[in-house]
N, CA, C and O atoms as a printed pandas DataFrame, in Angstrom:
     atom_number atom_name residue_name chain_id  residue_number  x_coord  y_coord  z_coord
0              1         N          SER        A               1  -39.629 -115.933  101.895
1              2        CA          SER        A               1  -38.233 -115.611  102.178
2              3         C          SER        A               1  -37.852 -115.927  103.617
3              4         O          SER        A               1  -36.671 -115.988  103.958
4              5         N          GLN        A               2  -38.851 -116.126  104.446
5              6        CA          GLN        A               2  -38.665 -116.360  105.873
6              7         C          GLN        A               2  -37.940 -115.203  106.563
7              8         O          GLN        A               2  -37.369 -115.370  107.641
8              9         N          GLU        A               3  -37.970 -114.059  105.943
9             10        CA          GLU        A               3  -37.433 -112.857  106.578
10            11         C          GLU        A               3  -38.529 -111.803  106.574
11            12         O          GLU        A               3  -39.249 -111.647  105.588
12            13         N          GLY        A               4  -38.648 -111.092  107.666
13            14        CA          GLY        A               4  -39.677 -110.076  107.759
14            15         C          GLY        A               4  -39.248 -108.792  107.071
15            16         O          GLY        A               4  -38.174 -108.255  107.343
16            17         N          LEU        A               5  -40.096 -108.308  106.180
17            18        CA          LEU        A               5  -39.858 -107.041  105.502
18            19         C          LEU        A               5  -41.110 -106.194  105.592
19            20         O          LEU        A               5  -42.223 -106.713  105.511
20            21         N          THR        A               6  -40.938 -104.911  105.756
21            22        CA          THR        A               6  -42.079 -104.019  105.644
22            23         C          THR        A               6  -42.329 -103.780  104.155
23            24         O          THR        A               6  -41.464 -104.040  103.318
24            25         N          ILE        A               7  -43.507 -103.287  103.844
25            26        CA          ILE        A               7  -43.807 -102.940  102.451
26            27         C          ILE        A               7  -42.795 -101.901  101.959
27            28         O          ILE        A               7  -42.334 -101.966  100.820
28            29         N          SER        A               8  -42.461 -100.958  102.814
29            30        CA          SER        A               8  -41.488  -99.931  102.466
30            31         C          SER        A               8  -40.130 -100.549  102.117
31            32         O          SER        A               8  -39.496 -100.147  101.142
32            33         N          GLN        A               9  -39.695 -101.508  102.902
33            34        CA          GLN        A               9  -38.411 -102.175  102.624
34            35         C          GLN        A               9  -38.465 -102.941  101.306
35            36         O          GLN        A               9  -37.487 -102.965  100.560
36            37         N          ALA        A              10  -39.602 -103.565  101.020
37            38        CA          ALA        A              10  -39.741 -104.290   99.756
38            39         C          ALA        A              10  -39.674 -103.321   98.581
39            40         O          ALA        A              10  -39.000 -103.599   97.588
40            41         N          TRP        A              11  -40.368 -102.184   98.683
41            42        CA          TRP        A              11  -40.309 -101.188   97.606
42            43         C          TRP        A              11  -38.896 -100.636   97.434
43            44         O          TRP        A              11  -38.456 -100.403   96.308
44            45         N          GLU        A              12  -38.191 -100.428   98.531
45            46        CA          GLU        A              12  -36.807  -99.951   98.451
46            47         C          GLU        A              12  -35.918 -100.971   97.746
47            48         O          GLU        A              12  -35.034 -100.602   96.974
48            49         N          MET        A              13  -36.153 -102.254   98.013
49            50        CA          MET        A              13  -35.400 -103.315   97.357
50            51         C          MET        A              13  -35.685 -103.308   95.846
51            52         O          MET        A              13  -34.769 -103.441   95.033
52            53         N          ILE        A              14  -36.950 -103.153   95.488
53            54        CA          ILE        A              14  -37.345 -103.099   94.076
54            55         C          ILE        A              14  -36.731 -101.881   93.397
55            56         O          ILE        A              14  -36.203 -101.986   92.290
56            57         N          ALA        A              15  -36.798 -100.730   94.055
57            58        CA          ALA        A              15  -36.247  -99.496   93.481
58            59         C          ALA        A              15  -34.736  -99.618   93.281
59            60         O          ALA        A              15  -34.220  -99.229   92.234
60            61         N          ALA        A              16  -34.031 -100.146   94.263
61            62        CA          ALA        A              16  -32.571 -100.280   94.165
62            63         C          ALA        A              16  -32.179 -101.199   93.013
63            64         O          ALA        A              16  -31.243 -100.903   92.271
64            65         N          GLU        A              17  -32.886 -102.306   92.864
65            66        CA          GLU        A              17  -32.566 -103.239   91.779
66            67         C          GLU        A              17  -32.923 -102.643   90.421
67            68         O          GLU        A              17  -32.213 -102.866   89.441
68            69         N          THR        A              18  -34.025 -101.884   90.356
69            70        CA          THR        A              18  -34.411 -101.228   89.111
70            71         C          THR        A              18  -33.366 -100.194   88.714
71            72         O          THR        A              18  -32.991 -100.108   87.545
72            73         N          GLU        A              19  -32.893  -99.409   89.680
73            74        CA          GLU        A              19  -31.833  -98.429   89.406
74            75         C          GLU        A              19  -30.579  -99.119   88.893
75            76         O          GLU        A              19  -29.954  -98.661   87.936
76            77         N          LYS        A              20  -30.220 -100.207   89.525
77            78        CA          LYS        A              20  -29.008 -100.945   89.142
78            79         C          LYS        A              20  -29.097 -101.445   87.704
79            80         O          LYS        A              20  -28.144 -101.312   86.936
80            81         N          GLN        A              21  -30.246 -102.021   87.341
81            82        CA          GLN        A              21  -30.377 -102.601   86.013
82            83         C          GLN        A              21  -30.666 -101.573   84.922
83            84         O          GLN        A              21  -30.215 -101.732   83.788
84            85         N          SER        A              22  -31.411 -100.528   85.253
85            86        CA          SER        A              22  -31.806  -99.543   84.232
86            87         C          SER        A              22  -30.828  -98.378   84.127
87            88         O          SER        A              22  -30.850  -97.622   83.155
88            89         N          LYS        A              23  -29.971  -98.241   85.133
89            90        CA          LYS        A              23  -29.017  -97.123   85.198
90            91         C          LYS        A              23  -29.738  -95.771   85.286
91            92         O          LYS        A              23  -29.211  -94.749   84.845
92            93         N          ARG        A              24  -30.935  -95.776   85.855
93            94        CA          ARG        A              24  -31.704  -94.546   86.041
94            95         C          ARG        A              24  -32.185  -94.441   87.481
95            96         O          ARG        A              24  -32.419  -95.453   88.142
96            97         N          LYS        A              25  -32.330  -93.225   87.956
97            98        CA          LYS        A              25  -32.801  -92.973   89.314
98            99         C          LYS        A              25  -34.277  -93.325   89.412
99           100         O          LYS        A              25  -35.067  -92.981   88.533
100          101         N          VAL        A              26  -34.638  -94.006   90.477
101          102        CA          VAL        A              26  -36.023  -94.381   90.735
102          103         C          VAL        A              26  -36.474  -93.656   91.996
103          104         O          VAL        A              26  -35.810  -93.712   93.031
104          105         N          ARG        A              27  -37.590  -92.989   91.897
105          106        CA          ARG        A              27  -38.126  -92.258   93.044
106          107         C          ARG        A              27  -39.392  -92.958   93.527
107          108         O          ARG        A              27  -40.289  -93.236   92.732
108          109         N          ILE        A              28  -39.468  -93.237   94.793
109          110        CA          ILE        A              28  -40.655  -93.841   95.378
110          111         C          ILE        A              28  -41.533  -92.705   95.903
111          112         O          ILE        A              28  -41.106  -91.903   96.733
112          113         N          LYS        A              29  -42.765  -92.655   95.402
113          114        CA          LYS        A              29  -43.700  -91.623   95.852
114          115         C          LYS        A              29  -44.574  -92.212   96.955
115          116         O          LYS        A              29  -45.085  -93.325   96.836
116          117         N          VAL        A              30  -44.733  -91.445   98.023
117          118        CA          VAL        A              30  -45.556  -91.874   99.149
118          119         C          VAL        A              30  -46.658  -90.844   99.343
119          120         O          VAL        A              30  -46.385  -89.653   99.496
120          121         N          ASN        A              31  -47.883  -91.301   99.337
121          122        CA          ASN        A              31  -49.018  -90.407   99.576
122          123         C          ASN        A              31  -49.323  -90.421  101.065
123          124         O          ASN        A              31  -49.975  -91.338  101.565
124          125         N          ARG        A              32  -48.857  -89.418  101.761
125          126        CA          ARG        A              32  -49.012  -89.364  103.222
126          127         C          ARG        A              32  -50.434  -88.958  103.629
127          128         O          ARG        A              32  -50.771  -88.981  104.813
128          129         N          LYS        A              33  -51.269  -88.585  102.646
129          130        CA          LYS        A              33  -52.646  -88.192  102.955
130          131         C          LYS        A              33  -53.533  -89.406  103.208
131          132         O          LYS        A              33  -54.600  -89.281  103.810
132          133         N          ILE        A              34  -53.103  -90.564  102.758
133          134        CA          ILE        A              34  -53.886  -91.773  102.961
134          135         C          ILE        A              34  -53.694  -92.253  104.390
135          136         O          ILE        A              34  -52.570  -92.489  104.833
136          137         N          LYS        A              35  -54.809  -92.393  105.109
137          138        CA          LYS        A              35  -54.743  -92.849  106.501
138          139         C          LYS        A              35  -54.640  -94.368  106.515
139          140         O          LYS        A              35  -55.479  -95.064  105.942
140          141         N          LEU        A              36  -53.611  -94.870  107.169
141          142        CA          LEU        A              36  -53.432  -96.308  107.293
142          143         C          LEU        A              36  -54.190  -96.823  108.511
143          144         O          LEU        A              36  -54.282  -96.147  109.535
144          145         N          GLU        A              37  -54.722  -98.015  108.384
145          146        CA          GLU        A              37  -55.422  -98.683  109.480
146          147         C          GLU        A              37  -54.408  -99.510  110.273
147          148         O          GLU        A              37  -53.337  -99.826  109.755
148          149         N          PRO        A              38  -54.725  -99.862  111.512
149          150        CA          PRO        A              38  -53.816 -100.721  112.291
150          151         C          PRO        A              38  -53.438 -101.998  111.542
151          152         O          PRO        A              38  -52.313 -102.484  111.659
152          153         N          PHE        A              39  -54.380 -102.533  110.779
153          154        CA          PHE        A              39  -54.137 -103.730  109.975
154          155         C          PHE        A              39  -52.952 -103.535  109.024
155          156         O          PHE        A              39  -52.205 -104.475  108.750
156          157         N          ASP        A              40  -52.789 -102.305  108.523
157          158        CA          ASP        A              40  -51.727 -102.005  107.561
158          159         C          ASP        A              40  -50.341 -102.016  108.187
159          160         O          ASP        A              40  -49.342 -102.049  107.468
160          161         N          TYR        A              41  -50.263 -101.989  109.492
161          162        CA          TYR        A              41  -48.974 -101.960  110.177
162          163         C          TYR        A              41  -48.535 -103.332  110.694
163          164         O          TYR        A              41  -47.492 -103.454  111.337
164          165         N          ARG        A              42  -49.319 -104.339  110.414
165          166        CA          ARG        A              42  -49.039 -105.669  110.953
166          167         C          ARG        A              42  -47.759 -106.261  110.375
167          168         O          ARG        A              42  -47.300 -105.861  109.306
168          169         N          ASN        A              43  -47.201 -107.204  111.090
169          170        CA          ASN        A              43  -46.070 -107.989  110.612
170          171         C          ASN        A              43  -46.578 -109.368  110.257
171          172         O          ASN        A              43  -47.398 -109.938  110.976
172          173         N          PHE        A              44  -46.099 -109.902  109.162
173          174        CA          PHE        A              44  -46.495 -111.246  108.768
174          175         C          PHE        A              44  -45.320 -111.917  108.081
175          176         O          PHE        A              44  -44.791 -111.405  107.095
176          177         N          ILE        A              45  -44.923 -113.044  108.597
177          178        CA          ILE        A              45  -43.886 -113.849  107.963
178          179         C          ILE        A              45  -44.491 -115.237  107.767
179          180         O          ILE        A              45  -44.786 -115.942  108.733
180          181         N          ALA        A              46  -44.667 -115.610  106.520
181          182        CA          ALA        A              46  -45.288 -116.904  106.228
182          183         C          ALA        A              46  -44.294 -118.034  106.471
183          184         O          ALA        A              46  -43.103 -117.918  106.184
184          185         N          ASP        A              47  -44.815 -119.111  107.000
185          186        CA          ASP        A              47  -44.026 -120.318  107.170
186          187         C          ASP        A              47  -44.642 -121.364  106.249
187          188         O          ASP        A              47  -45.731 -121.871  106.518
188          189         N          SER        A              48  -43.952 -121.680  105.174
189          190        CA          SER        A              48  -44.498 -122.594  104.171
190          191         C          SER        A              48  -44.119 -124.050  104.438
191          192         O          SER        A              48  -44.350 -124.913  103.591
192          193         N          GLU        A              49  -43.543 -124.330  105.598
193          194        CA          GLU        A              49  -43.062 -125.683  105.888
194          195         C          GLU        A              49  -44.181 -126.732  105.834
195          196         O          GLU        A              49  -44.007 -127.787  105.223
196          197         N          LEU        A              50  -45.320 -126.452  106.463
197          198        CA          LEU        A              50  -46.420 -127.410  106.456
198          199         C          LEU        A              50  -46.939 -127.621  105.027
199          200         O          LEU        A              50  -47.204 -128.750  104.615
200          201         N          PHE        A              51  -47.079 -126.523  104.280
201          202        CA          PHE        A              51  -47.520 -126.632  102.885
202          203         C          PHE        A              51  -46.530 -127.471  102.083
203          204         O          PHE        A              51  -46.937 -128.317  101.286
204          205         N          SER        A              52  -45.246 -127.245  102.288
205          206        CA          SER        A              52  -44.214 -128.014  101.584
206          207         C          SER        A              52  -44.280 -129.504  101.941
207          208         O          SER        A              52  -44.167 -130.363  101.067
208          209         N          LYS        A              53  -44.462 -129.796  103.223
209          210        CA          LYS        A              53  -44.549 -131.199  103.650
210          211         C          LYS        A              53  -45.781 -131.887  103.063
211          212         O          LYS        A              53  -45.735 -133.057  102.686
212          213         N          THR        A              54  -46.877 -131.141  102.994
213          214        CA          THR        A              54  -48.135 -131.716  102.524
214          215         C          THR        A              54  -48.149 -131.911  101.011
215          216         O          THR        A              54  -48.712 -132.888  100.517
216          217         N          THR        A              55  -47.539 -130.997  100.279
217          218        CA          THR        A              55  -47.654 -131.013   98.807
218          219         C          THR        A              55  -46.351 -131.335   98.086
219          220         O          THR        A              55  -46.356 -131.516   96.869
220          221         N          SER        A              56  -45.254 -131.409   98.798
221          222        CA          SER        A              56  -43.915 -131.591   98.216
222          223         C          SER        A              56  -43.447 -130.371   97.417
223          224         O          SER        A              56  -42.463 -130.452   96.682
224          225         N          TRP        A              57  -44.141 -129.258   97.556
225          226        CA          TRP        A              57  -43.741 -128.016   96.892
226          227         C          TRP        A              57  -42.536 -127.424   97.609
227          228         O          TRP        A              57  -42.454 -127.461   98.836
228          229         N          VAL        A              58  -41.617 -126.885   96.848
229          230        CA          VAL        A              58  -40.491 -126.154   97.433
230          231         C          VAL        A              58  -40.285 -124.873   96.634
231          232         O          VAL        A              58  -40.413 -124.883   95.410
232          233         N          PRO        A              59  -39.973 -123.782   97.301
233          234        CA          PRO        A              59  -39.722 -122.535   96.569
234          235         C          PRO        A              59  -38.431 -122.665   95.763
235          236         O          PRO        A              59  -37.434 -123.201   96.247
236          237         N          LEU        A              60  -38.463 -122.174   94.546
237          238        CA          LEU        A              60  -37.281 -122.241   93.689
238          239         C          LEU        A              60  -36.549 -120.902   93.614
239          240         O          LEU        A              60  -35.404 -120.839   93.166
240          241         N          THR        A              61  -37.209 -119.842   94.050
241          242        CA          THR        A              61  -36.642 -118.503   93.921
242          243         C          THR        A              61  -36.746 -117.758   95.237
243          244         O          THR        A              61  -37.801 -117.751   95.872
244          245         N          ARG        A              62  -35.671 -117.141   95.640
245          246        CA          ARG        A              62  -35.673 -116.269   96.821
246          247         C          ARG        A              62  -36.229 -114.910   96.412
247          248         O          ARG        A              62  -36.231 -114.574   95.228
248          249         N          LEU        A              63  -36.696 -114.133   97.372
249          250        CA          LEU        A              63  -37.321 -112.846   97.079
250          251         C          LEU        A              63  -36.411 -111.940   96.253
251          252         O          LEU        A              63  -36.816 -111.424   95.212
252          253         N          ARG        A              64  -35.195 -111.753   96.721
253          254        CA          ARG        A              64  -34.275 -110.830   96.047
254          255         C          ARG        A              64  -33.988 -111.262   94.605
255          256         O          ARG        A              64  -33.984 -110.430   93.698
256          257         N          SER        A              65  -33.750 -112.552   94.396
257          258        CA          SER        A              65  -33.463 -113.014   93.034
258          259         C          SER        A              65  -34.723 -112.976   92.172
259          260         O          SER        A              65  -34.633 -112.779   90.960
260          261         N          GLY        A              66  -35.888 -113.159   92.775
261          262        CA          GLY        A              66  -37.147 -113.028   92.036
262          263         C          GLY        A              66  -37.372 -111.605   91.554
263          264         O          GLY        A              66  -37.806 -111.386   90.423
264          265         N          ILE        A              67  -37.076 -110.642   92.411
265          266        CA          ILE        A              67  -37.178 -109.235   92.029
266          267         C          ILE        A              67  -36.203 -108.950   90.892
267          268         O          ILE        A              67  -36.561 -108.320   89.897
268          269         N          ARG        A              68  -34.980 -109.414   91.049
269          270        CA          ARG        A              68  -33.938 -109.200   90.037
270          271         C          ARG        A              68  -34.370 -109.753   88.674
271          272         O          ARG        A              68  -34.265 -109.054   87.666
272          273         N          SER        A              69  -34.849 -110.988   88.636
273          274        CA          SER        A              69  -35.213 -111.594   87.354
274          275         C          SER        A              69  -36.487 -110.981   86.775
275          276         O          SER        A              69  -36.618 -110.884   85.555
276          277         N          THR        A              70  -37.420 -110.571   87.618
277          278        CA          THR        A              70  -38.631 -109.915   87.122
278          279         C          THR        A              70  -38.293 -108.596   86.446
279          280         O          THR        A              70  -38.804 -108.312   85.363
280          281         N          ILE        A              71  -37.444 -107.791   87.061
281          282        CA          ILE        A              71  -37.044 -106.512   86.474
282          283         C          ILE        A              71  -36.294 -106.746   85.178
283          284         O          ILE        A              71  -36.537 -106.056   84.187
284          285         N          ALA        A              72  -35.386 -107.707   85.170
285          286        CA          ALA        A              72  -34.617 -108.010   83.956
286          287         C          ALA        A              72  -35.543 -108.413   82.814
287          288         O          ALA        A              72  -35.283 -108.077   81.659
288          289         N          SER        A              73  -36.608 -109.123   83.123
289          290        CA          SER        A              73  -37.523 -109.553   82.065
290          291         C          SER        A              73  -38.416 -108.428   81.575
291          292         O          SER        A              73  -38.910 -108.483   80.448
292          293         N          MET        A              74  -38.635 -107.410   82.397
293          294        CA          MET        A              74  -39.536 -106.323   82.021
294          295         C          MET        A              74  -38.839 -105.153   81.337
295          296         O          MET        A              74  -39.464 -104.449   80.544
296          297         N          LEU        A              75  -37.564 -104.929   81.625
297          298        CA          LEU        A              75  -36.871 -103.789   81.026
298          299         C          LEU        A              75  -36.871 -103.814   79.496
299          300         O          LEU        A              75  -37.014 -102.752   78.890
300          301         N          PRO        A              76  -36.719 -104.960   78.844
301          302        CA          PRO        A              76  -36.769 -104.951   77.377
302          303         C          PRO        A              76  -38.119 -104.486   76.823
303          304         O          PRO        A              76  -38.181 -104.031   75.680
304          305         N          LEU        A              77  -39.182 -104.586   77.588
305          306        CA          LEU        A              77  -40.493 -104.134   77.125
306          307         C          LEU        A              77  -40.517 -102.633   76.896
307          308         O          LEU        A              77  -41.283 -102.140   76.069
308          309         N          GLU        A              78  -39.680 -101.903   77.627
309          310        CA          GLU        A              78  -39.643 -100.459   77.499
310          311         C          GLU        A              78  -39.301 -100.041   76.069
311          312         O          GLU        A              78  -39.803  -99.028   75.581
312          313         N          SER        A              79  -38.458 -100.810   75.403
313          314        CA          SER        A              79  -38.087 -100.464   74.041
314          315         C          SER        A              79  -39.282 -100.558   73.095
315          316         O          SER        A              79  -39.292  -99.903   72.052
316          317         N          ASN        A              80  -40.287 -101.362   73.440
317          318        CA          ASN        A              80  -41.496 -101.456   72.618
318          319         C          ASN        A              80  -42.432 -100.275   72.805
319          320         O          ASN        A              80  -43.175  -99.908   71.894
320          321         N          TYR        A              81  -42.391  -99.677   74.004
321          322        CA          TYR        A              81  -43.338  -98.635   74.333
322          323         C          TYR        A              81  -42.685  -97.286   74.597
323          324         O          TYR        A              81  -43.384  -96.281   74.728
324          325         N          GLY        A              82  -41.389  -97.245   74.676
325          326        CA          GLY        A              82  -40.680  -96.004   74.985
326          327         C          GLY        A              82  -40.691  -95.746   76.473
327          328         O          GLY        A              82  -41.481  -96.346   77.202
328          329         N          PRO        A              83  -39.812  -94.847   76.942
329          330        CA          PRO        A              83  -39.753  -94.552   78.375
330          331         C          PRO        A              83  -41.041  -93.860   78.836
331          332         O          PRO        A              83  -41.668  -93.120   78.077
332          333         N          ARG        A              84  -41.411  -94.107   80.056
333          334        CA          ARG        A              84  -42.598  -93.480   80.638
334          335         C          ARG        A              84  -42.318  -92.008   80.901
335          336         O          ARG        A              84  -41.248  -91.656   81.397
336          337         N          LYS        A              85  -43.248  -91.172   80.580
337          338        CA          LYS        A              85  -43.042  -89.711   80.770
338          339         C          LYS        A              85  -43.731  -89.221   81.992
339          340         O          LYS        A              85  -43.666  -88.031   82.302
């Protein structure tokens, strides 16, 4: 996406889109008892330009639209298994 997001921001984006499509409240649970290492706080923004130049690969989906389409494809599965309790 070439934009920096924390894991928390990504989960919030997923939760918001899930709420929008499912019309149900989504709660994100955080286990504060788990000690995070310094590695877990790092920032990383991938630059795929060299990979694209070398392989001619180009991304076809942006992060937000990928989340949107993934949720849309998974919601119909709920009807096969019923809502999670």
